[in-house]
């Protein structure tokens, strides 16, 4: 049973990691929470995968900065908010014909903008 539990956690962690990586380039997929979920799954199932994740030069900083309360880099905040509004504006103007769906997408964009901007900004040199 313990082997099955660890296997399931590795699968969930790996899926979370894959979706989190996709979230680096797609604005509506939250990268940091998914990487944190992957880390939580890995620490309970595979110390080797956990250590790889938190020491990874691309993903480790997301987890470490969030866990230590340092925040999100200003450049990442600006990039994320810009991508949200560019993609949502295009979708609302050119793709979605229904007003209710357009309003829903505006609300989603507004929420994620608020969520990103309320996070602490990582100061350089910290």
XYZ file of N, CA, C and O in Angstrom:
504
model
N 0.820 -1.201 0.000
C 0.000 0.000 0.000
C 0.858 1.256 0.000
O 0.536 2.220 -0.672
N 1.952 1.227 0.745
C 2.836 2.381 0.804
C 3.446 2.680 -0.568
O 3.575 3.837 -0.949
N 3.783 1.632 -1.303
C 4.342 1.801 -2.648
C 3.318 2.456 -3.571
O 3.651 3.349 -4.355
N 2.050 2.041 -3.487
C 0.988 2.612 -4.314
C 0.793 4.092 -3.989
O 0.661 4.928 -4.896
N 0.793 4.423 -2.714
C 0.625 5.815 -2.291
C 1.762 6.682 -2.834
O 1.518 7.759 -3.375
N 2.996 6.202 -2.719
C 4.134 6.962 -3.231
C 4.071 7.125 -4.746
O 4.375 8.187 -5.284
N 3.651 6.080 -5.429
C 3.529 6.136 -6.890
C 2.485 7.169 -7.302
O 2.716 7.967 -8.217
N 1.360 7.171 -6.625
C 0.295 8.131 -6.931
C 0.777 9.559 -6.655
O 0.526 10.467 -7.457
N 1.489 9.754 -5.558
C 2.015 11.081 -5.241
C 3.040 11.548 -6.274
O 3.067 12.726 -6.643
N 3.879 10.644 -6.757
C 4.850 11.004 -7.794
C 4.114 11.396 -9.080
O 4.474 12.379 -9.741
N 3.075 10.663 -9.419
C 2.297 10.985 -10.625
C 1.615 12.340 -10.479
O 1.695 13.189 -11.384
N 0.970 12.575 -9.347
C 0.305 13.861 -9.115
C 1.326 14.997 -9.110
O 1.104 16.052 -9.716
N 2.449 14.791 -8.449
C 3.500 15.806 -8.417
C 4.047 16.097 -9.804
O 4.270 17.259 -10.164
N 4.245 15.064 -10.595
C 4.773 15.249 -11.944
C 3.771 15.959 -12.852
O 4.154 16.824 -13.647
N 2.490 15.603 -12.736
C 1.460 16.313 -13.506
C 1.390 17.779 -13.090
O 1.272 18.678 -13.924
N 1.454 18.020 -11.793
C 1.433 19.380 -11.281
C 2.637 20.164 -11.798
O 2.515 21.332 -12.198
N 3.790 19.538 -11.796
C 5.003 20.176 -12.304
C 4.851 20.505 -13.789
O 5.175 21.619 -14.222
N 4.335 19.567 -14.571
C 4.165 19.786 -16.013
C 3.197 20.944 -16.279
O 3.483 21.827 -17.106
N 2.087 20.966 -15.571
C 1.117 22.047 -15.759
C 1.704 23.372 -15.271
O 1.490 24.422 -15.875
N 2.476 23.328 -14.183
C 3.145 24.534 -13.689
C 4.139 25.088 -14.692
O 4.259 26.303 -14.862
N 4.847 24.207 -15.376
C 5.784 24.649 -16.416
C 5.021 25.315 -17.552
O 5.431 26.363 -18.060
N 3.896 24.727 -17.927
C 3.054 25.341 -18.955
C 2.580 26.713 -18.480
O 2.497 27.666 -19.247
N 2.320 26.830 -17.172
C 1.870 28.087 -16.593
C 2.896 29.200 -16.650
O 2.558 30.376 -16.507
N 4.142 28.862 -16.884
C 5.170 29.897 -17.026
C 4.880 30.733 -18.270
O 5.096 31.941 -18.274
N 4.351 30.108 -19.312
C 4.084 30.832 -20.553
C 2.604 31.138 -20.772
O 2.273 32.021 -21.545
N 1.703 30.407 -20.116
C 0.273 30.698 -20.230
C -0.189 31.431 -18.976
O -0.095 30.906 -17.870
N -0.710 32.631 -19.124
C -0.960 33.490 -17.977
C -2.022 33.033 -16.987
O -1.975 33.415 -15.838
N -2.989 32.234 -17.386
C -4.058 31.878 -16.458
C -3.792 30.609 -15.672
O -4.615 30.200 -14.867
N -2.640 30.000 -15.894
C -2.287 28.808 -15.130
C -1.300 29.245 -14.048
O -0.226 29.758 -14.354
N -1.654 29.063 -12.794
C -0.808 29.556 -11.701
C 0.436 28.685 -11.479
O 0.341 27.562 -10.998
N 1.593 29.195 -11.818
C 2.840 28.430 -11.748
C 3.230 28.087 -10.311
O 3.453 26.917 -9.980
N 3.339 29.096 -9.460
C 3.857 28.865 -8.110
C 3.020 27.870 -7.306
O 3.578 26.938 -6.731
N 1.682 27.995 -7.259
C 0.917 26.993 -6.496
C 1.095 25.572 -7.021
O 1.145 24.617 -6.238
N 1.197 25.423 -8.340
C 1.381 24.083 -8.898
C 2.769 23.538 -8.571
O 2.924 22.339 -8.297
N 3.770 24.394 -8.575
C 5.106 23.944 -8.184
C 5.143 23.605 -6.694
O 5.822 22.665 -6.286
N 4.404 24.351 -5.895
C 4.318 24.036 -4.465
C 3.608 22.696 -4.245
O 4.012 21.918 -3.375
N 2.567 22.427 -5.030
C 1.884 21.134 -4.945
C 2.836 20.012 -5.339
O 2.885 18.967 -4.676
N 3.604 20.223 -6.403
C 4.574 19.213 -6.826
C 5.589 18.959 -5.702
O 5.900 17.803 -5.390
N 6.070 20.027 -5.086
C 7.033 19.871 -3.991
C 6.414 19.109 -2.825
O 7.061 18.239 -2.227
N 5.153 19.410 -2.503
C 4.475 18.710 -1.400
C 4.318 17.224 -1.702
O 4.498 16.380 -0.821
N 3.984 16.907 -2.949
C 3.853 15.494 -3.337
C 5.206 14.795 -3.315
O 5.322 13.663 -2.829
N 6.214 15.463 -3.834
C 7.544 14.850 -3.902
C 8.161 14.638 -2.525
O 8.817 13.632 -2.290
N 7.943 15.576 -1.606
C 8.563 15.417 -0.280
C 7.965 14.216 0.457
O 8.620 13.603 1.293
N 6.733 13.834 0.101
C 6.083 12.687 0.737
C 6.323 11.373 -0.005
O 5.957 10.315 0.479
N 6.928 11.477 -1.200
C 7.082 10.259 -1.990
C 8.502 9.994 -2.481
O 8.905 8.843 -2.595
N 9.252 11.049 -2.782
C 10.587 10.852 -3.349
C 11.500 12.010 -2.969
O 11.391 13.107 -3.521
N 12.393 11.748 -2.038
C 13.342 12.787 -1.616
C 14.206 13.235 -2.790
O 14.566 14.399 -2.902
N 14.531 12.290 -3.682
C 15.368 12.603 -4.843
C 14.668 13.615 -5.753
O 15.274 14.605 -6.178
N 13.384 13.407 -6.059
C 12.634 14.347 -6.893
C 12.442 15.690 -6.185
O 12.525 16.747 -6.814
N 12.187 15.638 -4.887
C 12.024 16.881 -4.120
C 13.307 17.713 -4.158
O 13.258 18.914 -4.445
N 14.416 17.081 -3.893
C 15.696 17.805 -3.916
C 15.995 18.354 -5.304
O 16.497 19.472 -5.443
N 15.682 17.572 -6.345
C 15.889 18.055 -7.708
C 15.035 19.299 -7.966
O 15.511 20.282 -8.543
N 13.784 19.269 -7.521
C 12.868 20.375 -7.770
C 13.301 21.651 -7.057
O 13.370 22.717 -7.672
N 13.611 21.546 -5.773
C 13.935 22.772 -5.038
C 15.327 23.309 -5.350
O 15.611 24.472 -5.070
N 16.190 22.487 -5.942
C 17.519 22.978 -6.329
C 17.612 23.273 -7.824
O 18.654 23.717 -8.294
N 16.528 23.052 -8.552
C 16.516 23.299 -9.986
C 16.698 24.789 -10.255
O 16.046 25.623 -9.624
N 17.559 25.117 -11.212
C 17.848 26.530 -11.461
C 16.668 27.287 -12.061
O 16.615 28.505 -11.988
N 15.705 26.592 -12.654
C 14.542 27.249 -13.236
C 13.342 27.292 -12.296
O 12.635 28.284 -12.248
N 13.092 26.220 -11.553
C 11.887 26.124 -10.732
C 12.134 26.368 -9.254
O 11.231 26.777 -8.537
N 13.329 26.095 -8.786
C 13.621 26.191 -7.362
C 13.387 27.569 -6.784
O 12.902 27.715 -5.659
N 13.690 28.603 -7.558
C 13.532 29.968 -7.049
C 12.067 30.316 -6.810
O 11.744 31.047 -5.883
N 11.154 29.804 -7.656
C 9.715 30.048 -7.440
C 9.309 29.550 -6.056
O 8.635 30.248 -5.300
N 9.720 28.334 -5.757
C 9.336 27.708 -4.493
C 10.015 28.402 -3.317
O 9.366 28.749 -2.330
N 11.302 28.623 -3.417
C 12.059 29.220 -2.320
C 11.585 30.637 -2.010
O 11.394 30.993 -0.847
N 11.407 31.460 -3.022
C 10.965 32.837 -2.794
C 9.576 32.887 -2.177
O 9.306 33.698 -1.305
N 8.691 32.017 -2.626
C 7.339 31.987 -2.076
C 7.349 31.482 -0.641
O 6.718 32.067 0.244
N 8.070 30.366 -0.401
C 8.116 29.783 0.949
C 8.753 30.711 1.958
O 8.354 30.747 3.117
N 9.749 31.469 1.534
C 10.431 32.355 2.465
C 9.735 33.705 2.610
O 10.166 34.544 3.391
N 8.660 33.928 1.834
C 7.907 35.173 1.930
C 8.563 36.341 1.225
O 8.204 37.497 1.459
N 9.520 36.071 0.351
C 10.211 37.155 -0.354
C 9.349 37.774 -1.449
O 9.486 38.944 -1.757
N 8.502 36.976 -2.075
C 7.586 37.512 -3.077
C 7.899 37.101 -4.496
O 8.648 36.166 -4.751
N 7.297 37.855 -5.426
C 7.411 37.598 -6.860
C 8.179 38.760 -7.481
O 7.901 39.921 -7.168
N 9.129 38.487 -8.381
C 9.867 39.588 -9.024
C 8.929 40.539 -9.773
O 7.947 40.107 -10.381
N 9.249 41.830 -9.747
C 8.427 42.838 -10.417
C 8.293 42.526 -11.905
O 7.208 42.660 -12.476
N 9.368 42.101 -12.527
C 9.341 41.761 -13.950
C 8.325 40.641 -14.225
O 7.578 40.690 -15.210
N 8.267 39.638 -13.354
C 7.318 38.536 -13.519
C 5.884 39.024 -13.330
O 4.976 38.581 -14.036
N 5.682 39.938 -12.385
C 4.340 40.489 -12.173
C 3.873 41.241 -13.420
O 2.756 41.045 -13.890
N 4.734 42.108 -13.933
C 4.373 42.909 -15.109
C 4.096 42.006 -16.298
O 3.093 42.156 -16.989
N 4.979 41.046 -16.539
C 4.822 40.115 -17.656
C 3.515 39.329 -17.528
O 2.773 39.189 -18.491
N 3.226 38.839 -16.341
C 2.008 38.052 -16.125
C 0.754 38.869 -16.372
O -0.167 38.424 -17.060
N 0.711 40.065 -15.813
C -0.476 40.914 -15.974
C -0.656 41.309 -17.440
O -1.773 41.281 -17.968
N 0.440 41.643 -18.115
C 0.345 41.978 -19.537
C -0.179 40.795 -20.354
O -1.054 40.964 -21.208
N 0.339 39.606 -20.097
C -0.124 38.432 -20.830
C -1.596 38.141 -20.564
O -2.338 37.761 -21.477
N -2.008 38.309 -19.324
C -3.420 38.093 -18.994
C -4.296 39.019 -19.829
O -5.248 38.584 -20.476
N -3.961 40.306 -19.825
C -4.837 41.262 -20.490
C -4.744 41.191 -22.004
O -5.737 41.392 -22.701
N -3.582 40.867 -22.556
C -3.469 40.703 -24.006
C -4.289 39.496 -24.456
O -5.084 39.583 -25.403
N -4.103 38.369 -23.777
C -4.825 37.161 -24.196
C -6.324 37.298 -23.962
O -7.137 36.888 -24.805
N -6.721 37.864 -22.841
C -8.151 38.023 -22.565
C -8.784 39.032 -23.518
O -9.902 38.812 -24.000
N -8.093 40.124 -23.800
C -8.639 41.121 -24.719
C -8.857 40.516 -26.101
O -9.906 40.711 -26.720
N -7.873 39.780 -26.582
C -8.016 39.128 -27.879
C -9.207 38.170 -27.877
O -10.028 38.180 -28.800
N -9.292 37.366 -26.835
C -10.375 36.387 -26.740
C -11.738 37.072 -26.666
O -12.685 36.678 -27.356
N -11.832 38.099 -25.851
C -13.107 38.803 -25.673
C -13.524 39.522 -26.957
O -14.692 39.486 -27.356
N -12.577 40.139 -27.633
C -12.905 40.922 -28.829
C -13.147 40.045 -30.056
O -14.103 40.259 -30.803
N -12.285 39.036 -30.263
C -12.312 38.301 -31.520
C -12.880 36.876 -31.452
O -13.220 36.311 -32.481
N -12.947 36.285 -30.272
C -13.297 34.867 -30.206
C -14.676 34.623 -29.617
O -15.457 33.847 -30.161
N -14.982 35.252 -28.515
C -16.212 34.959 -27.770
C -17.346 35.898 -28.196
O -17.231 37.111 -28.055
N -18.458 35.335 -28.674
C -19.580 36.186 -29.090
C -20.569 36.513 -27.956
O -21.273 37.513 -28.021
N -20.624 35.684 -26.914
C -21.626 35.856 -25.866
C -21.202 36.883 -24.823
O -20.117 36.781 -24.233
N -22.076 37.840 -24.558
C -21.775 38.899 -23.603
C -21.507 38.344 -22.203
O -20.582 38.796 -21.519
N -22.293 37.362 -21.772
C -22.114 36.790 -20.430
C -20.722 36.172 -20.278
O -20.071 36.333 -19.241
N -20.251 35.500 -21.312
C -18.929 34.872 -21.261
C -17.847 35.951 -21.281
O -16.836 35.854 -20.578
N -18.059 36.997 -22.067
C -17.109 38.119 -22.102
C -16.977 38.752 -20.707
O -15.871 39.034 -20.250
N -18.098 38.950 -20.059
C -18.076 39.538 -18.712
C -17.389 38.604 -17.720
O -16.628 39.057 -16.844
N -17.651 37.301 -17.861
C -16.985 36.328 -16.995
C -15.469 36.380 -17.194
O -14.709 36.378 -16.220
N -15.012 36.435 -18.449
C -13.576 36.497 -18.731
C -12.955 37.784 -18.196
O -11.826 37.778 -17.700
N -13.695 38.882 -18.273
C -13.215 40.134 -17.671
C -13.045 39.980 -16.159
O -12.061 40.449 -15.584
N -14.008 39.325 -15.534
C -13.923 39.093 -14.083
C -12.741 38.192 -13.744
O -12.013 38.454 -12.767
N -12.525 37.158 -14.537
C -11.386 36.260 -14.307
C -10.076 37.023 -14.445
O -9.177 36.912 -13.606
N -9.954 37.815 -15.501
C -8.741 38.612 -15.705
C -8.524 39.586 -14.548
O -7.410 39.763 -14.060
N -9.610 40.212 -14.121
C -9.517 41.137 -12.989
C -9.074 40.446 -11.712
O -8.227 40.958 -10.970
N -9.644 39.269 -11.457
C -9.273 38.530 -10.254
C -7.796 38.150 -10.275
O -7.086 38.351 -9.293
N -7.322 37.580 -11.385
C -5.930 37.154 -11.433
C -4.967 38.340 -11.406
O -3.878 38.253 -10.848
N -5.379 39.452 -11.984
C -4.564 40.669 -11.887
C -4.452 41.102 -10.428
O -3.359 41.384 -9.938
N -5.565 41.134 -9.742
C -5.576 41.503 -8.322
C -4.706 40.532 -7.518
O -3.908 40.946 -6.682
N -4.870 39.224 -7.774
C -4.117 38.217 -7.033
C -2.611 38.391 -7.239
O -1.834 38.340 -6.285
N -2.187 38.612 -8.458
C -0.758 38.782 -8.757
C -0.226 40.047 -8.107
O 0.841 40.042 -7.483
N -0.959 41.137 -8.252
C -0.478 42.416 -7.728
C -0.477 42.485 -6.206
O 0.302 43.240 -5.625
N -1.333 41.706 -5.541
C -1.355 41.752 -4.069
C -0.195 40.977 -3.447
O 0.115 41.153 -2.280
N 0.453 40.111 -4.246
C 1.591 39.363 -3.738
C 2.765 40.306 -3.482
O 2.950 41.287 -4.220
N 3.533 40.008 -2.502
C 4.696 40.807 -2.180
C 5.657 40.823 -3.377
O 5.827 39.809 -4.048
N 6.283 41.975 -3.632
C 7.236 42.088 -4.737
C 8.628 41.770 -4.231
O 9.089 42.330 -3.233
N 9.288 40.846 -4.927
C 10.641 40.446 -4.580
C 11.589 41.607 -4.845
O 11.640 42.137 -5.951
N 12.317 41.996 -3.829
C 13.290 43.090 -3.963
C 14.618 42.557 -4.495
O 15.041 41.484 -4.093
N 15.245 43.308 -5.376
C 16.544 42.878 -5.907
C 17.566 42.803 -4.787
O 17.569 43.601 -3.869
N 18.417 41.803 -4.886
C 19.482 41.659 -3.905
C 19.055 40.982 -2.624
O 19.810 40.870 -1.685
N 17.812 40.531 -2.578
C 17.308 39.861 -1.354
C 17.470 38.383 -1.494
O 17.322 37.788 -2.499
